[in-house]
Amino acid sequence: MAGATASLNVARLASLNAPRHYEDNAATRDNPWVKYTVLGISLLFFAAFLLLPLATVFVEAFKKGWDVYLAAITEADALSAIYLTLIAAVIAVPLNLVFGVSAAWAIAKFEFRGKQLLITFIDLPFSVSPVVAGLIYVLLFGAQGWFGPWLQEHDIRILFAVPGIVLATIFVTFPFVARELIPLMQAQGKEEEEAAIVLGASGWQTFWHVTLPNIKWGLLYGVVLCNARAMGEFGAVSVVSGHIRGVTNTMPLQIEILYNEYQFAAAFAVASLLALLALVTLVLKTYIEWQAARSLRDSQQEEVS
Amino acid sequence: MSIQVQNIRKQFGNFVALNDVTLDFPTGELVALLGPSGCGKTTLLRIIAGLEQADSGNVILEGNDASGTHVRDREVGFVFQHYALFRHMTVFDNIAFGLRVKPRHERPSETIIRKKVTELLKLVQLDWLADRFPSQLSGGQRQRIALARALAVEPRVLLLDEPFGALDAKVRKELRRWLRRLHDELHITSIFVTHDQEEALEVADRVVLMNHGSVEQIGAPEEVWSAPKTPFVYSFLGSVNLFHGRSAPGEVQVGGQSLGHAESIIPDGVEVIAFARPHELDIETDLSQSSGIRARITRIQAFGLTARVELERTDIHGTLHHHEVELTLERLITLQLRAGVDVLLVPSRLKVFESPAPAQVTPANADHYIASGI
């Protein structure tokens, strides 16, 4: 549900705060009809392709009344799907948070061989189709896969079970935090950390009191996007899940099953939860962007004066 | 605390940043490391602080080899060119940082920290700014806060990396006087890096001139100014006129012309370079004299106490050789100089060096006049 590469980049934030509009300047001012045509086209598209479907989700969900809606989302299989989705996100997001921070730290603050390669490979989950990502795990852990026989011997279930779903989720949400932090930390350099260390701070104190406060908005932004994707992922999870009702179905998978069984009200009820999550994500994202822009403005002021 | 560095070498890839540098910084002095960018001065400072590791050689702090000591245990104060203040902390928290991160058994109580920070804020004369954030301060204020933060942990040495480099000229001048006064109060062994010769000569007790990773000369400001030991020092400190030639008894042959000098240590017949400061050159309008070099006046600036006359050599074609002469206003009037007139340049004092490898002093950098405040 989250876009592939949304990035909190500096240029975009700066343009958000640009004090002047094109309109303020006679040289770049267009005829009013140009303005309203362009505006009209974008609003029309927005309404037709974004607003209408979103509204449909909620309309369909509540079509048969509040009781049916409640029943649909409190039904055992639906609850299990919600539970599994939360589990996958709760495991995947913190892991990717730790990974993202350490990768960004390594890339921004240290020099080592293969740095560029690492940066490139972090993007792999963005460039590869989620279905392929799922298949990788099938090839690794499936009955005919590399580790399949060994896993069977030891009676460990990864595929068609919760661990597989978590692994697939980690894979597809891998780049969000790292991608967000790398440019940020590279731009900030290491002078503040050096200052902290000269003043006697330990590595951990430096990270906690100096580095983390400087990257907190970027980090939160990455986490919010990572979470949205973790909960909404369909393709990769679909391949490794096995679609066992009440056991290995996440919310997106549950929605598909309900829909295929013509239980539209129930399908849309669960879908409305995901849509709600999307809206919450957008609000959080906007708030974080606003905060980050504010701290960026402060630091720019710092450079100018 | 005294600082010694012995045989320090540092290489970045193929670039030799420091080539076997040995230096001694006595206790309580304010020393300037002066040189053009890329001469290794900042690298040396960072090695002393422990922020950079030397490839070989030792850093000795107060008689003890500190090469293996981690930067956080070296008890140095470091001031960065771009302040490196913690942007999310108030001025107060910035200064208190070094005290608050001490291990629990060494950490002073919050009352003592408050007292100490207030004292330091008074010392840097910014006690009304305690609750501001770095972004709300001017550059000069930020650098003073950075200095207070470095002093909070009572360092044994203070290292300043181009501390005034990011400030505008007026603030820079104020701050360096202030730094000098502060040093006279505290007497903490201090080293500061600068590429600004005026700053180095004005503030420091001693100046270390560096070029291409090596030390060229060490001495008191007056000493390096009046008796430069190498061609580099001569051309780096202040404006200078440069002549390439061949030595002859008592003179330097430049093209078909000659310049007299009184140096006796130069053997005859070798390639030499000769330096004269603008005030050490005189202008003669009588072109029939045997000594002197012909040049054409291109521009006269007669304001202030003295007049600056800019000239171009007329004997060499192709490459332009600029010269600069400083005359008293009376002399200018007596000689009745105008732009476009051909004259002779006659040095009253000429410093002659045997010509080093051509790469070291090229006309390009010797002709680069550096405005001098002295």
XYZ file of C-alpha atoms in Angstrom:
679
model
C 0.000 0.000 0.000
C 2.900 2.292 0.523
C 4.634 3.462 -2.605
C 7.864 1.826 -3.620
C 10.295 4.588 -2.810
C 8.882 7.437 -0.901
C 11.754 9.405 0.405
C 12.028 12.287 2.799
C 14.427 14.102 0.602
C 15.743 17.514 1.310
C 14.925 19.072 -2.031
C 11.287 18.130 -1.761
C 11.018 19.505 1.729
C 12.723 22.685 0.703
C 10.288 23.118 -2.157
C 7.399 22.608 0.251
C 8.593 25.631 2.145
C 9.456 27.777 -0.845
C 8.297 31.239 0.125
C 7.457 32.273 -3.417
C 4.954 30.753 -5.803
C 5.165 30.828 -9.554
C 2.120 33.048 -9.473
C 3.850 35.748 -7.450
C 6.152 36.395 -10.319
C 4.815 38.000 -13.503
C 7.442 36.210 -15.564
C 6.194 32.739 -14.664
C 2.502 33.608 -14.278
C 0.108 31.823 -16.639
C -3.396 32.614 -17.801
C -6.039 31.775 -15.195
C -7.626 29.220 -17.524
C -4.339 27.293 -17.610
C -4.269 27.215 -13.864
C -7.864 26.026 -13.521
C -7.561 23.446 -16.298
C -4.502 21.894 -14.706
C -6.113 22.052 -11.305
C -9.344 20.577 -12.667
C -7.596 17.651 -14.345
C -5.679 16.749 -11.235
C -8.716 17.029 -8.983
C -10.760 14.903 -11.371
C -8.122 12.202 -11.424
C -7.737 12.392 -7.684
C -11.464 11.981 -7.184
C -11.898 9.217 -9.745
C -8.864 7.114 -8.985
C -8.175 7.716 -5.297
C -11.113 9.185 -3.460
C -13.846 7.107 -5.117
C -12.211 3.696 -4.465
C -11.404 4.683 -0.906
C -14.989 5.762 -0.299
C -16.246 2.571 -1.940
C -14.319 0.490 0.557
C -16.109 2.112 3.464
C -19.491 2.271 1.743
C -19.332 -1.422 0.859
C -18.092 -2.295 4.321
C -21.046 -0.625 6.031
C -23.629 -1.500 3.363
C -25.269 -4.151 5.470
C -25.076 -2.203 8.651
C -22.884 -1.791 11.652
C -23.738 -5.210 13.109
C -22.640 -7.111 10.051
C -19.493 -5.028 9.932
C -18.662 -5.785 13.544
C -19.451 -9.453 13.089
C -17.200 -9.607 10.030
C -14.183 -8.204 11.779
C -14.692 -10.133 14.990
C -15.164 -13.435 13.235
C -12.529 -16.000 14.310
C -10.670 -16.201 10.978
C -10.637 -12.427 10.612
C -9.296 -11.984 14.135
C -6.629 -14.573 13.469
C -5.657 -12.736 10.278
C -5.463 -9.420 12.115
C -3.420 -11.086 14.825
C -1.004 -12.647 12.335
C -0.587 -9.367 10.478
C 0.245 -7.611 13.722
C 2.705 -10.357 14.690
C 4.493 -10.092 11.344
C 4.717 -6.303 11.647
C 5.789 -6.386 15.289
C 8.690 -8.691 14.418
C 9.642 -7.280 11.024
C 9.543 -3.572 11.824
C 11.901 -3.586 14.847
C 14.307 -5.928 13.058
C 14.400 -3.659 10.037
C 14.727 -0.678 12.320
C 17.866 -2.144 13.877
C 19.175 -3.250 10.519
C 18.341 0.077 8.875
C 20.046 2.158 11.535
C 23.180 0.019 11.552
C 23.404 -0.115 7.759
C 22.932 3.636 7.476
C 25.446 4.177 10.256
C 27.995 1.937 8.537
C 27.487 3.554 5.166
C 27.475 7.143 6.367
C 30.234 7.044 8.965
C 32.707 4.423 7.805
C 34.754 3.752 4.721
C 34.899 0.153 3.591
C 35.166 -1.934 0.471
C 31.922 -2.824 -1.237
C 30.045 0.154 0.206
C 28.445 1.007 -3.119
C 27.488 -2.621 -3.583
C 25.772 -2.659 -0.209
C 23.831 0.510 -1.053
C 22.713 -1.065 -4.318
C 21.688 -4.347 -2.732
C 19.643 -2.681 -0.032
C 17.306 -1.648 -2.841
C 16.873 -5.200 -4.093
C 13.466 -5.738 -2.437
C 12.198 -2.616 -4.207
C 13.346 -3.765 -7.600
C 12.335 -7.397 -7.417
C 8.718 -8.525 -7.687
C 7.283 -9.644 -4.323
C 6.271 -12.933 -5.907
C 9.914 -13.643 -6.688
C 10.783 -12.736 -3.098
C 8.284 -15.315 -1.897
C 9.585 -17.911 -4.309
C 13.109 -17.437 -2.978
C 11.900 -18.656 0.396
C 10.055 -21.556 -1.176
C 13.275 -22.548 -2.940
C 15.231 -22.247 0.290
C 12.879 -23.794 2.815
C 10.367 -25.782 0.730
C 10.236 -29.578 0.757
C 12.393 -29.654 -2.389
C 14.429 -26.608 -1.338
C 18.015 -26.332 -0.115
C 17.245 -26.597 3.576
C 13.963 -28.492 3.145
C 15.129 -32.017 4.057
C 17.125 -30.799 7.054
C 14.159 -28.776 8.357
C 11.850 -31.749 7.924
C 14.235 -33.967 9.834
C 14.255 -31.551 12.739
C 10.523 -30.938 12.458
C 10.874 -27.199 11.948
C 8.162 -25.540 9.895
C 9.052 -22.333 8.148
C 7.096 -22.427 4.943
C 3.280 -22.307 5.222
C 3.707 -21.180 8.819
C 4.271 -17.987 10.744
C 8.107 -17.916 10.379
C 7.840 -17.916 6.581
C 5.393 -15.032 6.644
C 7.647 -13.058 8.958
C 10.696 -13.757 6.764
C 8.874 -12.668 3.613
C 7.667 -9.521 5.354
C 11.175 -8.684 6.523
C 12.454 -9.155 2.993
C 10.011 -6.786 1.337
C 10.239 -4.101 4.029
C 14.017 -4.329 4.326
C 14.975 -1.038 2.567
C 12.533 1.441 4.104
C 14.443 2.541 7.190
C 17.939 2.252 5.704
C 16.940 4.129 2.563
C 15.532 6.948 4.619
C 18.531 7.301 6.898
C 21.495 6.921 4.539
C 21.184 10.300 2.768
C 20.232 11.987 6.027
C 23.230 10.693 7.931
C 25.574 11.317 5.035
C 24.423 14.923 4.893
C 24.922 15.420 8.615
C 28.509 14.215 8.567
C 30.322 13.103 11.665
C 31.486 16.310 13.302
C 28.905 16.259 16.072
C 29.772 12.663 16.911
C 33.459 13.558 16.960
C 32.731 16.463 19.277
C 30.843 14.142 21.620
C 33.659 11.601 21.692
C 36.323 14.234 22.365
C 34.157 15.374 25.284
C 34.434 11.871 26.715
C 31.153 10.279 25.608
C 31.130 6.536 24.981
C 29.949 5.112 21.684
C 26.538 4.326 23.113
C 26.158 7.765 24.745
C 27.133 9.378 21.460
C 24.538 7.361 19.589
C 21.811 7.936 22.134
C 22.362 11.634 22.854
C 23.758 12.935 19.581
C 23.071 10.692 16.591
C 19.573 9.499 17.399
C 18.067 12.938 18.116
C 19.463 14.143 14.808
C 17.901 11.356 12.778
C 14.693 10.824 14.739
C 12.280 12.294 12.170
C 13.829 10.417 9.298
C 13.819 7.263 11.382
C 10.149 7.636 12.311
C 9.257 8.307 8.711
C 11.017 5.147 7.647
C 9.337 3.145 10.390
C 5.862 4.401 9.469
C 6.338 3.459 5.822
C 7.940 0.162 6.789
C 4.991 -0.653 9.002
C 2.435 0.234 6.348
C 4.129 -2.046 3.887
C 4.588 -4.835 6.430
C 0.865 -4.899 7.170
C -0.230 -4.502 3.572
C 2.148 -6.899 1.828
C 0.337 -9.384 -0.374
C 2.510 -10.980 -3.046
C 5.464 -12.372 -1.146
C 3.364 -13.433 1.812
C 0.837 -15.088 -0.474
C 3.498 -17.386 -1.910
C 4.852 -18.586 1.431
C 1.628 -18.602 3.429
C -0.220 -21.622 2.061
C -3.542 -19.860 2.785
C -4.461 -21.995 5.767
C -7.580 -20.395 7.186
C -7.255 -19.121 10.697
C -3.600 -20.110 10.782
C -1.487 -18.541 8.036
C -3.749 -15.893 6.566
C -2.776 -12.270 6.996
C -5.311 -9.519 6.465
C -4.627 -8.981 2.740
C -4.842 -12.736 2.144
C -8.022 -12.993 4.188
C -9.595 -10.200 2.134
C -8.817 -12.027 -1.081
C -10.283 -15.289 0.190
C -13.456 -13.608 1.429
C -13.824 -11.798 -1.854
C -13.350 -14.962 -3.866
C -16.070 -16.566 -1.778
C -18.442 -13.712 -2.649
C -18.567 -12.497 0.964
C -18.250 -8.902 -0.197
C -19.397 -7.231 3.000
C -16.907 -9.193 5.088
C -14.122 -8.636 2.547
C -14.709 -4.905 2.534
C -14.993 -4.810 6.305
C -11.495 -6.233 6.706
C -10.314 -4.076 3.817
C -11.624 -1.022 5.602
C -9.233 -1.756 8.442
C -6.302 -1.718 6.033
C -7.625 1.469 4.441
C -7.874 3.010 7.885
C -4.288 2.026 8.533
C -3.347 3.763 5.301
C -5.081 6.939 6.400
C -3.379 6.868 9.785
C -0.061 6.313 8.022
C -0.679 9.331 5.819
C -1.510 11.541 8.775
C 1.611 10.402 10.633
C 3.708 10.835 7.512
C 2.445 14.378 7.002
C 3.068 15.249 10.616
C 6.626 13.850 10.456
C 7.349 15.661 7.207
C 6.181 18.867 8.795
C 8.407 18.324 11.827
C 11.386 17.329 9.699
C 10.930 20.401 7.522
C 10.929 22.515 10.639
C 14.174 21.049 11.937
C 15.638 21.309 8.437
C 14.736 24.996 8.374
C 16.518 25.412 11.677
C 19.659 23.732 10.474
C 19.591 25.706 7.224
C 19.360 28.882 9.226
C 22.370 27.624 11.058
C 24.360 27.274 7.844
C 23.321 30.597 6.396
C 24.069 32.828 9.352
C 50.642 20.249 29.526
C 53.408 19.928 26.988
C 52.816 18.199 23.684
C 55.426 16.566 21.538
C 54.942 14.888 18.225
C 57.727 12.699 16.922
C 58.263 11.504 13.366
C 54.581 11.596 12.500
C 53.732 10.211 9.076
C 50.300 10.055 7.585
C 49.240 9.069 4.124
C 45.810 9.105 2.500
C 46.108 6.777 -0.471
C 48.962 8.246 -2.507
C 48.763 11.644 -0.874
C 51.317 12.230 1.854
C 49.562 14.456 4.364
C 52.362 14.487 6.926
C 55.929 13.598 6.153
C 57.982 12.851 9.247
C 56.867 15.795 11.374
C 58.565 16.373 14.708
C 57.416 19.266 16.869
C 57.501 20.408 20.459
C 54.711 22.487 21.990
C 55.769 23.793 25.409
C 53.315 24.169 28.287
C 51.078 27.207 28.354
C 51.837 28.532 24.895
C 49.409 29.447 22.161
C 50.845 28.028 18.959
C 49.542 28.522 15.433
C 49.860 25.865 12.749
C 49.923 27.944 9.615
C 49.969 26.834 6.007
C 47.994 26.667 2.780
C 45.112 24.225 2.487
C 46.270 20.652 2.053
C 49.539 21.231 3.915
C 48.616 18.724 6.622
C 47.992 21.132 9.493
C 44.474 19.936 10.264
C 45.558 16.312 9.984
C 48.319 16.968 12.515
C 45.847 18.585 14.897
C 43.446 15.661 14.574
C 46.273 13.215 15.199
C 47.205 15.076 18.375
C 43.562 14.931 19.466
C 43.334 11.253 18.622
C 40.617 11.724 16.012
C 43.015 10.394 13.399
C 45.669 7.704 13.632
C 49.182 8.393 12.403
C 50.721 5.721 10.146
C 53.872 5.953 12.241
C 55.347 8.190 14.918
C 54.331 9.150 18.420
C 52.235 11.763 20.165
C 53.603 12.496 23.621
C 51.405 14.317 26.102
C 53.209 15.517 29.203
C 56.014 13.020 28.737
C 53.696 10.031 28.261
C 53.230 8.323 24.934
C 49.572 8.837 24.101
C 49.594 7.057 20.743
C 47.556 4.192 22.184
C 45.246 6.363 24.274
C 41.691 6.703 23.030
C 40.535 10.187 22.138
C 38.041 10.258 25.008
C 40.808 9.613 27.522
C 43.279 12.145 26.176
C 41.684 15.076 27.998
C 41.877 17.406 25.060
C 39.443 20.133 24.171
C 38.665 20.340 20.468
C 36.977 23.223 18.700
C 35.716 22.518 15.200
C 35.654 24.917 12.289
C 31.898 24.545 11.884
C 31.312 24.518 15.653
C 29.709 21.039 15.710
C 27.303 22.158 18.409
C 24.603 19.608 19.216
C 21.745 21.207 17.359
C 18.924 19.652 19.355
C 20.348 20.775 22.711
C 20.208 24.194 24.289
C 23.389 26.167 24.823
C 23.327 25.125 28.459
C 22.995 21.414 27.638
C 25.723 21.696 25.030
C 28.190 23.007 27.575
C 27.036 20.547 30.235
C 27.348 17.574 27.870
C 30.960 16.723 28.668
C 30.195 16.708 32.413
C 26.984 14.705 32.105
C 28.530 11.864 30.099
C 31.220 11.204 32.694
C 31.063 7.798 34.393
C 28.755 7.853 37.417
C 31.508 7.930 40.042
C 33.232 10.932 38.401
C 30.106 12.822 37.417
C 29.542 16.029 39.363
C 26.107 16.690 40.858
C 23.570 18.673 38.838
C 24.109 21.670 41.155
C 27.829 21.702 40.481
C 27.211 21.260 36.749
C 24.823 24.223 36.812
C 27.389 26.350 38.624
C 30.180 25.325 36.291
C 28.171 25.963 33.118
C 27.096 29.375 34.389
C 30.727 30.246 35.096
C 31.762 29.192 31.610
C 28.928 31.167 30.051
C 30.169 34.207 31.944
C 33.704 33.513 30.780
C 32.621 33.567 27.146
C 30.346 36.533 27.929
C 27.172 34.868 26.723
C 25.390 34.057 29.970
C 22.048 35.384 28.687
C 21.928 32.759 25.940
C 21.750 29.640 28.126
C 18.280 28.573 26.972
C 18.715 29.254 23.272
C 19.346 26.636 20.631
C 22.449 26.781 18.418
C 20.358 27.739 15.386
C 19.322 30.935 17.170
C 22.893 32.158 17.632
C 25.217 34.068 15.334
C 28.380 32.393 14.053
C 30.625 34.207 16.503
C 28.386 33.295 19.428
C 28.311 29.672 18.345
C 32.075 29.483 18.238
C 32.326 30.948 21.731
C 29.808 28.389 22.987
C 31.821 25.656 21.278
C 34.868 26.914 23.128
C 33.009 26.959 26.450
C 31.836 23.405 25.787
C 35.412 22.287 25.151
C 36.623 24.004 28.315
C 33.898 22.462 30.500
C 35.738 19.172 30.928
C 38.897 21.039 31.984
C 41.063 19.759 29.159
C 44.808 19.799 29.506
C 45.224 21.108 25.965
C 42.972 23.071 23.712
C 43.017 22.291 19.993
C 41.247 24.622 17.602
C 40.704 23.681 13.962
C 40.345 26.860 11.890
C 38.213 28.289 14.666
C 37.409 31.532 12.876
C 37.385 30.188 9.325
C 33.619 30.263 8.930
C 33.132 33.776 10.290
C 33.087 37.085 8.476
C 36.117 39.354 8.626
C 34.960 41.721 11.345
C 33.787 39.038 13.774
C 36.939 37.074 13.049
C 39.098 39.980 14.122
C 37.129 40.521 17.320
C 37.146 36.870 18.214
C 40.832 36.365 17.767
C 41.629 39.238 20.109
C 39.189 37.711 22.529
C 40.866 34.292 22.195
C 44.228 35.881 22.933
C 42.876 37.532 26.086
C 41.231 34.295 27.134
C 44.482 32.444 26.696
C 46.305 35.036 28.769
C 43.758 34.383 31.534
C 43.745 30.591 31.393
C 47.269 29.740 30.190
C 46.124 26.442 28.781
C 48.430 24.913 26.183
C 46.675 25.649 22.909
C 47.239 24.856 19.270
C 45.165 26.427 16.562
C 45.167 25.737 12.873
C 44.777 28.532 10.384
C 45.536 29.407 6.794
C 45.320 33.107 7.586
C 48.823 34.455 8.184
C 47.534 37.654 9.738
C 45.548 35.659 12.278
C 48.515 33.441 13.118
C 50.963 36.309 13.522
C 48.555 38.395 15.558
C 47.344 35.774 18.013
C 50.050 33.165 18.525
C 53.101 33.053 20.787
C 54.748 30.875 18.204
C 54.012 30.069 14.604
C 54.676 26.748 12.911
C 54.696 27.119 9.149
C 53.809 23.992 7.227
C 53.834 23.120 3.565
C 53.344 19.812 1.761
C 53.236 17.848 5.006
C 56.509 19.205 6.366
C 57.450 21.914 8.803
C 59.138 24.853 7.045
C 59.879 27.111 9.980
C 59.062 27.556 13.641
C 59.426 30.789 15.521
C 57.906 33.811 17.192
C 55.708 35.880 14.872
C 58.336 38.645 14.503
C 60.998 36.066 13.786
C 59.196 34.228 10.989
C 58.062 37.524 9.557
C 61.431 39.269 9.506
C 63.717 36.304 8.908
C 61.958 33.727 6.747
C 64.134 30.669 6.414
C 62.753 29.188 3.231
C 61.366 30.479 -0.061
C 57.968 29.081 0.919
C 57.831 31.070 4.146
C 58.953 34.195 2.322
C 56.222 33.957 -0.245
C 53.519 32.768 2.147
C 53.907 35.565 4.675
C 52.944 38.891 3.213
C 53.357 40.313 -0.270
C 56.582 39.594 -2.020
C 58.352 40.237 -5.296
C 60.044 37.258 -6.853
C 62.955 37.153 -9.287
C 64.416 34.048 -10.934
C 68.054 34.337 -11.915
C 71.600 33.108 -11.662
C 74.001 34.116 -8.936
C 77.111 36.194 -9.587
C 79.463 37.841 -7.072
C 77.373 40.353 -5.121
C 74.468 40.257 -7.513
C 71.785 38.211 -9.161
C 71.651 38.063 -12.923
C 68.095 38.241 -14.133
C 67.938 37.970 -17.889
C 70.460 40.519 -19.079
C 70.057 42.664 -15.993
C 71.321 42.477 -12.449
C 70.170 43.044 -8.907
C 72.696 43.751 -6.159
C 72.556 41.923 -2.833
C 74.661 41.438 0.268
C 74.344 37.703 0.886
C 77.598 35.818 0.930
C 76.572 32.178 1.350
C 75.319 31.621 -2.174
C 77.907 30.015 -4.478
C 78.422 31.674 -7.858
C 76.738 30.456 -11.004
C 73.778 28.605 -9.491
C 70.104 29.066 -10.179
C 68.613 31.287 -7.505
C 65.365 32.893 -6.567
C 65.429 36.295 -4.967
C 62.722 37.901 -2.840
C 62.055 41.509 -1.931
C 59.088 42.860 0.010
C 57.205 45.717 -1.649
C 58.787 48.232 0.737
C 62.249 46.833 0.021
C 62.078 47.833 -3.635
C 62.748 51.318 -4.867
C 61.956 52.842 -8.231
C 64.531 54.707 -10.307
C 63.495 56.756 -13.293
C 67.036 57.012 -14.667
C 67.149 54.029 -17.008
C 70.873 54.297 -17.683
C 71.827 52.828 -14.314
C 73.580 49.480 -14.448
C 71.750 47.791 -11.595
C 68.025 47.183 -11.521
C 65.308 45.581 -13.563
C 63.189 47.316 -16.098
C 59.457 47.357 -15.592
C 56.447 49.348 -16.723
C 54.071 50.928 -14.270
C 50.550 49.589 -14.741
C 48.706 51.141 -11.834
C 49.315 53.472 -8.932
C 47.210 53.435 -5.785
C 47.994 56.469 -3.704
C 45.835 56.369 -0.649
C 46.752 55.906 2.964
C 50.234 56.583 4.279
C 52.061 54.939 1.427
C 51.500 54.456 -2.265
C 51.327 51.112 -3.982
C 52.790 50.942 -7.421
C 52.031 47.929 -9.568
C 54.414 47.122 -12.388
C 54.983 44.599 -15.105
C 58.343 43.396 -16.346
C 59.085 44.468 -19.900
C 62.132 42.281 -20.541
C 60.263 38.982 -20.668
C 57.666 38.422 -23.304
C 54.922 35.916 -23.076
C 54.595 35.351 -19.373
C 53.526 38.279 -17.269
C 55.586 39.157 -14.236
C 53.810 41.386 -11.790
C 55.616 43.412 -9.183
C 54.486 45.597 -6.390
C 56.383 48.464 -4.796
C 55.455 50.421 -1.732
C 56.660 54.028 -1.716
C 56.163 56.990 0.532
C 53.891 59.621 -0.945
C 56.781 62.133 -1.105
C 58.878 59.698 -3.083
C 55.994 59.190 -5.470
C 55.691 62.929 -5.989
C 59.464 63.433 -6.357
C 59.679 60.744 -9.029
C 56.550 61.996 -10.816
C 55.421 58.490 -11.645
C 52.523 57.745 -13.962
C 51.041 54.594 -15.350
C 52.698 53.485 -18.592
C 56.142 54.858 -17.718
C 59.201 52.575 -17.873
C 61.327 52.534 -14.738
C 64.031 50.497 -12.988
C 63.337 48.353 -9.944
C 66.198 48.530 -7.443
C 66.037 46.482 -4.278
C 67.285 47.990 -1.028
C 67.274 44.511 0.502
C 67.200 41.245 -1.384
C 66.868 37.766 0.081
C 68.398 35.112 -2.133
C 67.805 31.372 -1.997
C 69.313 28.654 -4.086
C 66.600 27.530 -6.422
C 64.757 24.485 -5.053
C 62.964 21.921 -7.175
C 60.929 23.957 -9.640
C 57.662 22.491 -8.394
C 57.980 24.073 -4.995
C 57.967 27.735 -5.833
C 56.351 28.572 -9.104
C 55.813 32.125 -10.275
C 52.115 31.433 -9.911
C 52.140 31.152 -6.165
C 54.928 33.606 -5.551
C 53.155 36.289 -7.534
C 50.069 35.731 -5.509
C 50.058 38.795 -3.321
C 48.627 38.182 0.057
C 47.217 41.236 1.700
C 49.204 41.830 4.785
C 48.086 43.724 7.828
C 51.583 44.110 9.160
